[in-house]
Short mmCIF file of C-alpha atoms and ligand atoms in Angstrom, two decimals:
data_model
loop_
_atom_site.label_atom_id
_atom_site.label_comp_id
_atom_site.label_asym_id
_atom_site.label_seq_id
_atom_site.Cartn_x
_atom_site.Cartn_y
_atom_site.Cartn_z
CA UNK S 1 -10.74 19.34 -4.32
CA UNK S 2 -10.27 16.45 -5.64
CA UNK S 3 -9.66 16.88 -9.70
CA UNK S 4 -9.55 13.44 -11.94
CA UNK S 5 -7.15 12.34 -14.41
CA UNK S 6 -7.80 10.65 -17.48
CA UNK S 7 -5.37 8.25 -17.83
CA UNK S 8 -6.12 6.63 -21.38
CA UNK S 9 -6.52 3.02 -22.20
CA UNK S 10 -4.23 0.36 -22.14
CA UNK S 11 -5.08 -3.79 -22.84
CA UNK S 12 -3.50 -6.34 -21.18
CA UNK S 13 -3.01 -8.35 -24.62
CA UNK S 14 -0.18 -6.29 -25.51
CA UNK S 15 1.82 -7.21 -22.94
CA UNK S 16 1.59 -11.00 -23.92
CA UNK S 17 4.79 -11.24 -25.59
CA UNK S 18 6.75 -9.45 -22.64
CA UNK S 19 5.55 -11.02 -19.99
CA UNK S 20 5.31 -15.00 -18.37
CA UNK S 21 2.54 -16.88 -19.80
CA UNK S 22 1.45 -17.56 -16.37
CA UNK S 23 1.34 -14.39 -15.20
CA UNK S 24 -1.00 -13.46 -17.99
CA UNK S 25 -3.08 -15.95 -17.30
CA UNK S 26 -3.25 -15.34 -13.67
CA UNK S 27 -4.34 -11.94 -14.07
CA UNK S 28 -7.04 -12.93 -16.39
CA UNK S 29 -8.50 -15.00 -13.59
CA UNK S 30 -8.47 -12.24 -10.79
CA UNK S 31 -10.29 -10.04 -13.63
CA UNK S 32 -13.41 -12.36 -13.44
CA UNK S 33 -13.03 -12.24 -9.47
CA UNK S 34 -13.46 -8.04 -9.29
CA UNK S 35 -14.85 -7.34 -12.02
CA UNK S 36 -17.43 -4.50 -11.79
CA UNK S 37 -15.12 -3.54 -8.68
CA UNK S 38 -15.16 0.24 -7.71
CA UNK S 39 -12.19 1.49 -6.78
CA UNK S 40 -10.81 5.21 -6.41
CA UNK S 41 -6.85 5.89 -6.15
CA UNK S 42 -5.94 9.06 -4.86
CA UNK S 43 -2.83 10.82 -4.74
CA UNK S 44 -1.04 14.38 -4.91
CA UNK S 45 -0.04 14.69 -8.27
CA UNK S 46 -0.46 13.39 -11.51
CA UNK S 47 2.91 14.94 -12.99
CA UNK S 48 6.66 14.00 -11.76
CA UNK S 49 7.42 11.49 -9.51
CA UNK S 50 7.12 7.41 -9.18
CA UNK S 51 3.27 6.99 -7.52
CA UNK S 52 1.68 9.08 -10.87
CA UNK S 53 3.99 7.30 -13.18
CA UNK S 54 3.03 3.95 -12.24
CA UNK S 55 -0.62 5.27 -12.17
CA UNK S 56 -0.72 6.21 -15.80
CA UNK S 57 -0.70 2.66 -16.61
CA UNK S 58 -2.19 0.67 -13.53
CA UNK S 59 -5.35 2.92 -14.04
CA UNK S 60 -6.21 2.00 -17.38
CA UNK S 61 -4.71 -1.61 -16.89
CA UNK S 62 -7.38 -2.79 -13.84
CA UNK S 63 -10.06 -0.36 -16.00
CA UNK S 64 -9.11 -3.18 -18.76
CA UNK S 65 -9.47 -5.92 -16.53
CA UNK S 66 -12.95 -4.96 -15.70
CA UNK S 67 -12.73 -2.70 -12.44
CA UNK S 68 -14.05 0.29 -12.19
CA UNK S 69 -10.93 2.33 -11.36
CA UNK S 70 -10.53 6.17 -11.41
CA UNK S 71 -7.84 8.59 -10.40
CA UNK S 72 -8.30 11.23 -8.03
CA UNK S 73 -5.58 14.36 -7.78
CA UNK S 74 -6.07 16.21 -4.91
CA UNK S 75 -6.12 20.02 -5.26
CA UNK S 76 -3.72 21.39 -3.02
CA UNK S 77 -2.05 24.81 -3.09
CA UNK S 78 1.66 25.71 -1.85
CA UNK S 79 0.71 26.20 1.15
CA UNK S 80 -0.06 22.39 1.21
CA UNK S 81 2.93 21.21 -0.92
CA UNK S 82 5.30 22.79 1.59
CA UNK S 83 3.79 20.86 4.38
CA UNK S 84 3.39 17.50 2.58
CA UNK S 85 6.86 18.27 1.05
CA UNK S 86 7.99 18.52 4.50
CA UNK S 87 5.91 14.92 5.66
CA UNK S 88 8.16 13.39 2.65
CA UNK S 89 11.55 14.41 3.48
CA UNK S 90 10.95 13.35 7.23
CA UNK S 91 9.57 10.38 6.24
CA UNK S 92 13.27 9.75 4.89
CA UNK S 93 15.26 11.03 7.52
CA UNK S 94 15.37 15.14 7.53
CA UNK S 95 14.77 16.48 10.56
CA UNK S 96 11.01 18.16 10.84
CA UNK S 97 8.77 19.74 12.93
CA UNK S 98 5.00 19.29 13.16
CA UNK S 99 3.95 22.42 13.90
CA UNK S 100 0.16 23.63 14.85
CA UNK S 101 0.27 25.92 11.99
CA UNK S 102 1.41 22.98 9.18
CA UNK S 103 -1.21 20.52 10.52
CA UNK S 104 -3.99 22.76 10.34
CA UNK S 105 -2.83 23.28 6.88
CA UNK S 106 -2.68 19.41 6.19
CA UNK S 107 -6.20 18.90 7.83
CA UNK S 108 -7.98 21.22 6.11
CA UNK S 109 -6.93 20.78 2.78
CA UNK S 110 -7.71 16.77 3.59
CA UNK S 111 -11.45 17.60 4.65
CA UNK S 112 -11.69 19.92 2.02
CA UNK S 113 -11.02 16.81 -0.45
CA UNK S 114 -12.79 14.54 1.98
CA UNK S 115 -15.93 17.13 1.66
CA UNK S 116 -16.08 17.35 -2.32
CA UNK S 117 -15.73 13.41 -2.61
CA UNK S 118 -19.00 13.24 -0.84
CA UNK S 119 -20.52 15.61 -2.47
CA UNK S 120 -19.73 14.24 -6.26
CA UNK S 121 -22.01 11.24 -4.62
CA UNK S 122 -20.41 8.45 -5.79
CA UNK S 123 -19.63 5.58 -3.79
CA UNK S 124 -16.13 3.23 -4.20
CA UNK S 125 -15.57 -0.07 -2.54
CA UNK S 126 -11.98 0.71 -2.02
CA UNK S 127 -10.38 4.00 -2.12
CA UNK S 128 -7.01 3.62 -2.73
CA UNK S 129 -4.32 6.00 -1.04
CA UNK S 130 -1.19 6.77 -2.69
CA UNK S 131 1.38 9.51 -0.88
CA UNK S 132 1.23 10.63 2.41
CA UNK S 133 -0.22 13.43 1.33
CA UNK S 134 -4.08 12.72 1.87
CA UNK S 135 -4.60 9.59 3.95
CA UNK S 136 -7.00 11.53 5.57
CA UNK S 137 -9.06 12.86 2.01
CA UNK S 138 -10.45 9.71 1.26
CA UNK S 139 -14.13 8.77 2.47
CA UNK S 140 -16.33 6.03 2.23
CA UNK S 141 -20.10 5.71 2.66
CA UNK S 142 -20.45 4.60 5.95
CA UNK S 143 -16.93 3.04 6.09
CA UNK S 144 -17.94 0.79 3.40
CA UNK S 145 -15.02 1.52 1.65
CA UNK S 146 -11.45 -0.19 2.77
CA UNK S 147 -8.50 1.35 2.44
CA UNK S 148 -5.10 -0.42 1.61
CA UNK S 149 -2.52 2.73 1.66
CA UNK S 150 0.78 2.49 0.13
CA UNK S 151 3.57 5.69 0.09
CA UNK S 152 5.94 6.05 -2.07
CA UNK S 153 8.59 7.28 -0.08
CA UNK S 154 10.99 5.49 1.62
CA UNK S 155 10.15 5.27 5.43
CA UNK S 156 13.49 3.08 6.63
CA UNK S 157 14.83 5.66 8.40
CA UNK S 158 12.51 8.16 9.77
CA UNK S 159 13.58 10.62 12.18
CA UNK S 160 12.43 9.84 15.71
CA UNK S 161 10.27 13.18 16.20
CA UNK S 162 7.99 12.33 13.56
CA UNK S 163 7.04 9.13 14.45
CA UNK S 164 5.45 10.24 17.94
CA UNK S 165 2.16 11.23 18.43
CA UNK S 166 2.78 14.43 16.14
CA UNK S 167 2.84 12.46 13.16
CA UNK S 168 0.16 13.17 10.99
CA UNK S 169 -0.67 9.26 10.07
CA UNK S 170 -1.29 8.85 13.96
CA UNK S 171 -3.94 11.63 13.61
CA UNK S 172 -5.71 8.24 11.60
CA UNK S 173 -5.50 5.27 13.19
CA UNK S 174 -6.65 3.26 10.76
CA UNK S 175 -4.04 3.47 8.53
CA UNK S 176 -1.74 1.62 11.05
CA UNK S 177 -3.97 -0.95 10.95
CA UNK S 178 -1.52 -3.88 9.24
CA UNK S 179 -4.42 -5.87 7.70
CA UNK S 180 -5.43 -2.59 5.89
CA UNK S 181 -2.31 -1.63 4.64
CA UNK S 182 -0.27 -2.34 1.23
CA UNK S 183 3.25 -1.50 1.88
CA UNK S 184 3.82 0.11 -1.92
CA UNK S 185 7.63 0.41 -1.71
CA UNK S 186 10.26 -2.25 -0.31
CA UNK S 187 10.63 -4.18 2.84
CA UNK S 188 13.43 -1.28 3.61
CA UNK S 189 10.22 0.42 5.35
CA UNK S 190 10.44 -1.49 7.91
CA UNK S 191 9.37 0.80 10.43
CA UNK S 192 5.52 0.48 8.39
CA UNK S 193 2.86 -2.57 9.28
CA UNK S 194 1.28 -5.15 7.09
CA UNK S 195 1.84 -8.19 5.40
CA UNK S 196 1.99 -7.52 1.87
CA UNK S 197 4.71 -5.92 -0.13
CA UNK S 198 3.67 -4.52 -3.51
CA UNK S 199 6.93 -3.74 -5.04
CA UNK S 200 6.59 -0.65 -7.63
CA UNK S 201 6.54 -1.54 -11.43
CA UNK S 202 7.67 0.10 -14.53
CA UNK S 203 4.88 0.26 -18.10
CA UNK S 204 7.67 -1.49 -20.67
CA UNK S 205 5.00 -0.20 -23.76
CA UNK S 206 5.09 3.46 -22.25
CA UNK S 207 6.64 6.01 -24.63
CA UNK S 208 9.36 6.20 -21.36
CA UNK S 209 10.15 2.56 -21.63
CA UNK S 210 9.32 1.42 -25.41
CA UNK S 211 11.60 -0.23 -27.69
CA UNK S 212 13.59 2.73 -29.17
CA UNK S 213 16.25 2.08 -32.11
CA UNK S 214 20.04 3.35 -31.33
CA UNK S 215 19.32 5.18 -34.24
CA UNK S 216 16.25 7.25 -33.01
CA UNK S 217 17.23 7.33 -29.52
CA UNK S 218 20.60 8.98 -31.16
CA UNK S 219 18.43 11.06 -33.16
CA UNK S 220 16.58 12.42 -29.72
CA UNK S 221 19.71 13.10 -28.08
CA UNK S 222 21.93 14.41 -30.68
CA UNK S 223 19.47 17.34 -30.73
CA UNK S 224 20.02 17.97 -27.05
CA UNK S 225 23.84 18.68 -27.85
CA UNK S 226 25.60 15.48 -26.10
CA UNK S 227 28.04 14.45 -28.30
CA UNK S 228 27.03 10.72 -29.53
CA UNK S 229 30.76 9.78 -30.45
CA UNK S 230 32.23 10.03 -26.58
CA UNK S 231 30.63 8.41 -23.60
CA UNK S 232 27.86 9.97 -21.07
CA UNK S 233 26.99 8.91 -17.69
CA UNK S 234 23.36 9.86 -16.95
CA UNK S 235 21.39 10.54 -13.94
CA UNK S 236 17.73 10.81 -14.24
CA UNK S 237 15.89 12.70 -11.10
CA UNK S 238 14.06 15.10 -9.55
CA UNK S 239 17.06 18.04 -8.35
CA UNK S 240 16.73 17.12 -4.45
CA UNK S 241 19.71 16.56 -1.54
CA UNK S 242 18.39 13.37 -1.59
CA UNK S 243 19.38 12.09 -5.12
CA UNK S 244 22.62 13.82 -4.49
CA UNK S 245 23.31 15.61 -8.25
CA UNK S 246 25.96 16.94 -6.92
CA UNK S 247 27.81 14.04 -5.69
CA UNK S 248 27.30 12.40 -8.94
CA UNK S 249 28.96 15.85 -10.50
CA UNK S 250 31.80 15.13 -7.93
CA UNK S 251 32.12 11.05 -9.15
CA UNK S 252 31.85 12.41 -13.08
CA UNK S 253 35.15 15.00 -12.31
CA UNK S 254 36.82 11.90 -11.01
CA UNK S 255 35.90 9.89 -13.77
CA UNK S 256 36.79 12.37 -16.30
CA UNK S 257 40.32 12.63 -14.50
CA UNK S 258 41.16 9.31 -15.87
CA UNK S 259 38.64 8.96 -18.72
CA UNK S 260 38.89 12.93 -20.38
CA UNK S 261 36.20 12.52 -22.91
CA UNK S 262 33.55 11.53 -21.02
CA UNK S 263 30.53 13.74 -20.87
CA UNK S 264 27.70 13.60 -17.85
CA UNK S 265 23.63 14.32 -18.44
CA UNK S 266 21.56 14.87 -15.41
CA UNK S 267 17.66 15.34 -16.37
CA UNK S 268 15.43 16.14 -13.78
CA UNK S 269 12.11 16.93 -13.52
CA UNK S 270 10.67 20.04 -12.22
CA UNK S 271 7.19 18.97 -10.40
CA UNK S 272 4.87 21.49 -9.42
CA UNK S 273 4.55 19.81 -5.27
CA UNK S 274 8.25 20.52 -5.56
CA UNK S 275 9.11 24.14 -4.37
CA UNK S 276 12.50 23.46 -3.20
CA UNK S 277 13.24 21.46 -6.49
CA UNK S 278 14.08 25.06 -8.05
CA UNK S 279 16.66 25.91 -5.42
CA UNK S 280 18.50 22.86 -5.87
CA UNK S 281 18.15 23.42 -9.97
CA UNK S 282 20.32 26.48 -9.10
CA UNK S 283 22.92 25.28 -7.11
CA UNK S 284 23.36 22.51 -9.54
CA UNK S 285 24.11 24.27 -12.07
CA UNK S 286 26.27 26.55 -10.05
CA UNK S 287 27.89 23.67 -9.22
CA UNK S 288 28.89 22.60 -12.88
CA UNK S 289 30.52 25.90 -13.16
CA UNK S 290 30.05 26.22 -16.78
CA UNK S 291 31.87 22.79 -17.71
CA UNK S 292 30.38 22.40 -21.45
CA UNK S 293 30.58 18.49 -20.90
CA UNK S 294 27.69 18.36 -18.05
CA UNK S 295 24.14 18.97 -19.27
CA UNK S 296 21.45 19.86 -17.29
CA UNK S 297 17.63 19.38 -18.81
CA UNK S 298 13.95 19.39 -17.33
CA UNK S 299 10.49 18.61 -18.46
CA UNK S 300 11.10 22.73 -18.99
CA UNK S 301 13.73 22.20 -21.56
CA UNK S 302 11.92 19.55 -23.75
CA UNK S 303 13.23 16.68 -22.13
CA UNK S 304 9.90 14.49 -21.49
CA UNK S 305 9.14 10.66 -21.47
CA UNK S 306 10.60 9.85 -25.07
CA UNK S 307 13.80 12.23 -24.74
CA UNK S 308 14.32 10.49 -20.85
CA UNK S 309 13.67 6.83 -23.09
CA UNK S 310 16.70 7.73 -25.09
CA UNK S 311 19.01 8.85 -22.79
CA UNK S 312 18.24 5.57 -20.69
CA UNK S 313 18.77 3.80 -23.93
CA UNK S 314 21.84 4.90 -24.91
CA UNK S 315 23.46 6.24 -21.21
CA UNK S 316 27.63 4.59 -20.87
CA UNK S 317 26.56 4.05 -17.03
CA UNK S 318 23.09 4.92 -15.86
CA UNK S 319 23.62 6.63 -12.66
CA UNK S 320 21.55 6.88 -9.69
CA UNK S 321 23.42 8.12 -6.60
CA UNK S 322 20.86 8.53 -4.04
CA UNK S 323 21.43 9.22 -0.11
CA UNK S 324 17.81 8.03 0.31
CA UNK S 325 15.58 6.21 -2.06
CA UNK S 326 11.92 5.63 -2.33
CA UNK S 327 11.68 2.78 -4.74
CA UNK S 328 13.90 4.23 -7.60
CA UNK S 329 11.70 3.63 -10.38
CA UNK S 330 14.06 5.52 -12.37
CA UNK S 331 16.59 2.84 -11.63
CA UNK S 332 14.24 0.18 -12.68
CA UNK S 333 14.02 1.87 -16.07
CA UNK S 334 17.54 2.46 -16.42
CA UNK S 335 18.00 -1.49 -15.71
CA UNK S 336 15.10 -2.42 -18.40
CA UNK S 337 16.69 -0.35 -21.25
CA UNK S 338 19.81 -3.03 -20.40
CA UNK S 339 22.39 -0.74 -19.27
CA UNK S 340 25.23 -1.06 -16.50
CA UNK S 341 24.10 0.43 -13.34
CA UNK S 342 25.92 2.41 -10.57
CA UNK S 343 23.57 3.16 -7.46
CA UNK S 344 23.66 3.89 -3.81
CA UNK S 345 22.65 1.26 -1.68
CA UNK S 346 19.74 2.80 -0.03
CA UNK S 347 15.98 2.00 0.16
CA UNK S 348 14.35 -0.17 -3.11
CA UNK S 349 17.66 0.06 -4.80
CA UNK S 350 19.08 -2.76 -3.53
CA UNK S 351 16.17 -5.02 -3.95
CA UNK S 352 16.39 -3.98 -8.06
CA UNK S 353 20.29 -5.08 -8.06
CA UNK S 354 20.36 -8.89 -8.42
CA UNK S 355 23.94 -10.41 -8.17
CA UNK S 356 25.35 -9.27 -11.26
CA UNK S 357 22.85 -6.68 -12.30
CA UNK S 358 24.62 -3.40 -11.09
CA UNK S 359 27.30 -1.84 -8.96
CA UNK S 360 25.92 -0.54 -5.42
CA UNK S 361 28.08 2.44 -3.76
CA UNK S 362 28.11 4.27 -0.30
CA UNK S 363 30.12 7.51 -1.59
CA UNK S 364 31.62 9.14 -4.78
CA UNK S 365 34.58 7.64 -4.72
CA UNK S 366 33.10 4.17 -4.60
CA UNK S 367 30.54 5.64 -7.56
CA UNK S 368 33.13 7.35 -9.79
CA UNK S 369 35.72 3.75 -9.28
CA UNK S 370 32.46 1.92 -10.67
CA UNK S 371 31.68 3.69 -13.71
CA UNK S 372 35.65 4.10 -14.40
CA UNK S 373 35.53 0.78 -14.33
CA UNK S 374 32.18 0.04 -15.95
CA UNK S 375 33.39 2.43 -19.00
CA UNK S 376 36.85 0.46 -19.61
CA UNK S 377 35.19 -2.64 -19.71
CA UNK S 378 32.70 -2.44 -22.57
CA UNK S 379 31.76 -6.55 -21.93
CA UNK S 380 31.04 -6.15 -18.41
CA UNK S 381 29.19 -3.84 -19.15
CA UNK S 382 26.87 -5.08 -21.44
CA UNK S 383 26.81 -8.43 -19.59
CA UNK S 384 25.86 -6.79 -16.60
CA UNK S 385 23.47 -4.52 -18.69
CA UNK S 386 21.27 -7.70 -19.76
CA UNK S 387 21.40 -9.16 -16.77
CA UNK S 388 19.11 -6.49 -14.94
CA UNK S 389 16.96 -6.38 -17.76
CA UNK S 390 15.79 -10.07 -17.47
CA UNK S 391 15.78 -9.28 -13.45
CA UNK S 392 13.25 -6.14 -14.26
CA UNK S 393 11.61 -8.64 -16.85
CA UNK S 394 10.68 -10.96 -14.16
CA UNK S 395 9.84 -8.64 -10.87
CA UNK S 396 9.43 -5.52 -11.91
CA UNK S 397 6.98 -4.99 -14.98
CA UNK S 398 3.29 -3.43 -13.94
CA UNK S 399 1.40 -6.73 -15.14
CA UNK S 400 3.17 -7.82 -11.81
CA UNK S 401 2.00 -5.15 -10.03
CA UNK S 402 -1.33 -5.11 -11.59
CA UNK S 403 -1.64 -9.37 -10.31
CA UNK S 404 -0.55 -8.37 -7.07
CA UNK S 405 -3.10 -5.69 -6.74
CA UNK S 406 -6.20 -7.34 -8.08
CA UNK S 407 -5.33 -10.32 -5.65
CA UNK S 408 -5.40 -7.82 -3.17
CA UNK S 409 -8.93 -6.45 -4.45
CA UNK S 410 -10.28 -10.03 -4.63
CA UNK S 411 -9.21 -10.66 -0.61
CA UNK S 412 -10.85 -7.28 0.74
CA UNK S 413 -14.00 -7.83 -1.10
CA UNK S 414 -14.29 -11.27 -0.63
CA UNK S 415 -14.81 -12.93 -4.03
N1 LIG Y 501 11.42 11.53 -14.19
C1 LIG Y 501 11.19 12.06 -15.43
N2 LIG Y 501 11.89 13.14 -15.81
C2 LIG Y 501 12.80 13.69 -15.02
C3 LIG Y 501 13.04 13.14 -13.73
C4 LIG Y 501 12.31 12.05 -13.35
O1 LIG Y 501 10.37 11.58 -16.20
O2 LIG Y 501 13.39 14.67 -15.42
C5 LIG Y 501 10.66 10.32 -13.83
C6 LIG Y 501 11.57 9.12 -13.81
O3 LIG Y 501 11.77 8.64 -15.12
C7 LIG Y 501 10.80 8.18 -12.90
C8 LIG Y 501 10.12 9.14 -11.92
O4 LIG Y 501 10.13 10.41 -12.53
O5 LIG Y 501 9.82 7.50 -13.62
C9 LIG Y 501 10.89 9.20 -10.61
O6 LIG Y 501 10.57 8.10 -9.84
P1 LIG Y 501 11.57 7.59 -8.72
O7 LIG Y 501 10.90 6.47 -8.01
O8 LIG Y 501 12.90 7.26 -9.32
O9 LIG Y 501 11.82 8.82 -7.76
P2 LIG Y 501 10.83 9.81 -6.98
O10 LIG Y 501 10.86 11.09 -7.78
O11 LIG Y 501 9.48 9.19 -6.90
O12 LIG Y 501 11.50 9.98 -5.64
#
């Protein structure tokens, strides 16, 4: 159950140039500490989403560094999306019901995973968790194994219900135990244990977040139909209440009431743990009702890693309107590719925003004043646009993440 992912190879050399000198050198010294290091990261998907994003390049980067890191997926079915799917919205605030039915659900499908780990017969040192969705898959020969656990959803505001004895991380003690955890996301989880804060980190040599001319990234998008002589705001996200495309459609018609020719892109894409993402497709694009100036794409319509790159790279205003907010790697991207930023101020977002580095917003009105005013001001802009880059530069880049990690390695194991 639980299927591996090849994640490539990556070397830490070519990040030299783009990151602190120090930094570089830093992680060269934790490489000689784990080196040889086993260490297993499991999570629920390898497509759509932050956690598998950032593992496509973390994976290969600690494999560079000498550890012995592989990438677990577990195999679920719907059956066990729904319920996870449900553990994930709770975990940010919808209201949710354990019931006996779900959790059975949940626990199987974990000892199921749990089950075929042991039988592959290999042993890991650490075993890494990722989502909420299997704490519980994860084994170690006889408990060798530790287990730092990080989700990447944001947990600031969980409803009440699920944090009694129902919830499904109380079913494992252990994982509220603060000197095992890794709090992945933001110090907005405040409700979680543990010392350590491993902010989330963006791959800058990724085909998503490469260099990309104006002239190729207009090359990209002019295929897509946006018209590269008027303006676009952009949104980039899965289609969920939470990320709120339609409030952003509702800011874009008050934009366009004082700025006519402005056009708005919302990409999203469609994962396959994501049933209700298809629902919400719909009734965005009910909501555009047919206005030939809002385009809707997916990973379904073409629009994959380098198309998303461009549209970052050239977006008026990069959007990101959320209700509730993991991380927001997507903002993080939008901030590296230098452009002005209008966000809700809600979970990692905030943390992303230096002074200076964005516009945050609590409604549409507040979002559509910002990009009004982001759009008429063309130096602002861009002054504001290079300001979060450098901030990204220096927090939010996976070497960072990949130090911060290894250090963590080197304390559980000692060396
Ligand atoms: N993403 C993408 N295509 C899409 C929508 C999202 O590649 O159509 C990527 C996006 O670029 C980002 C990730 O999915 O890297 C979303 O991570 P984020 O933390 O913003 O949100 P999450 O989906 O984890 O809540």
């Amino acid at each position: 159950m639980l299927q591996q992912v090849n994640a490539g190879h990556k070397s830490l050399a070519d990040y030299r140039s783009i990151i602190r000198r120090d930094l570089y050198e830093e992680i060269q010294d934790l490489s000689e500490r784990v080196k040889g290091a086993r260490v297993l990261h499991v999570n629920a998907t390898a497509f759509g989403g932050g956690v598998a994003e950032i593992l496509y390049t973390l994976v290969p980067l600690m494999r560079d560094a000498g550890v012995e890191a592989e990438w677990g997926v577990m195999l679920g079915a719907e059956p066990f999306f729904n319920v996870t799917k449900g553990f994930h919205n709770a975990l940010q605030g919808a209201p949710y019901d354990l019931t006996i039915e779900s959790r059975a659900i949940y626990e199987e499908y974990n000892r199921e995973s749990a089950a075929a780990l042991e039988r592959s017969g290999k042993e890991w040192d650490i075993v890494f968790v990722h989502d909420p969705s299997p704490p519980s898959s994860s084994t170690s020969p006889a408990g060798s194994g530790r287990r730092p656990s990080g989700s990447g959803a944001a947990t600031s505001t969980p409803r009440p219900r699920t944090r009694g004895p129902e919830l499904p991380f109380s079913v494992h003690p252990r994982l509220r135990r603060p000197d095992l955890h890794d709090e992945g996301v933001h110090p907005a989880r405040r409700g979680a244990p543990g010392p350590r804060h491993h902010p989330p980190a963006i791959d800058p040599l990724s085909p998503k977040n490469m260099a990309l001319s104006t002239d190729d990234a207009r090359f990209i998008t002019n295929q897509f139909g946006v018209d590269p002589e008027r303006p676009f705001l952009l949104q980039v996200s899965r289609f969920d209440p939470w990320k709120d495309p339609l409030g952003v459609i509702d800011a874009y018609r008050m934009v366009k009431e004082e700025i006519p020719e402005v056009q708005l892109v919302l990409v999203g894409s469609m994962a396959h743990d994501d049933p209700e993402g298809w629902d919400y497709w719909y009734k965005t694009v009910n909501y555009a009702a047919g206005d030939s100036d809002i385009f809707l794409f997916s990973n379904l319509t073409n629009v994959g890693a380098i198309e998303v790159n461009a549209f970052q790279s050239l977006a008026d205003v990069v959007i990101q309107k959320s209700i509730r907010e993991g991380f927001g790697l997507v903002v993080t991207e939008g901030l590296w590719k230098a452009r002005p930023l209008v966000a809700g101020r809600v979970g990692g977002i905030p943390m992303q925003v230096d002074q200076g580095g964005g516009i945050l917003v609590d409604n549409v009105p507040e979002a559509a004043a910002a990009c009004t005013k982001l759009l008429k001001d063309p130096e602002f802009a861009r002054r504001m646009g290079r300001h979060g880059k450098e901030h990204v530069r220096e927090h939010y880049l996976t070497p960072r993440l990949l130090r911060d990690d290894l250090k963590l390695f080197a304390e559980l194991l000692n060396v």
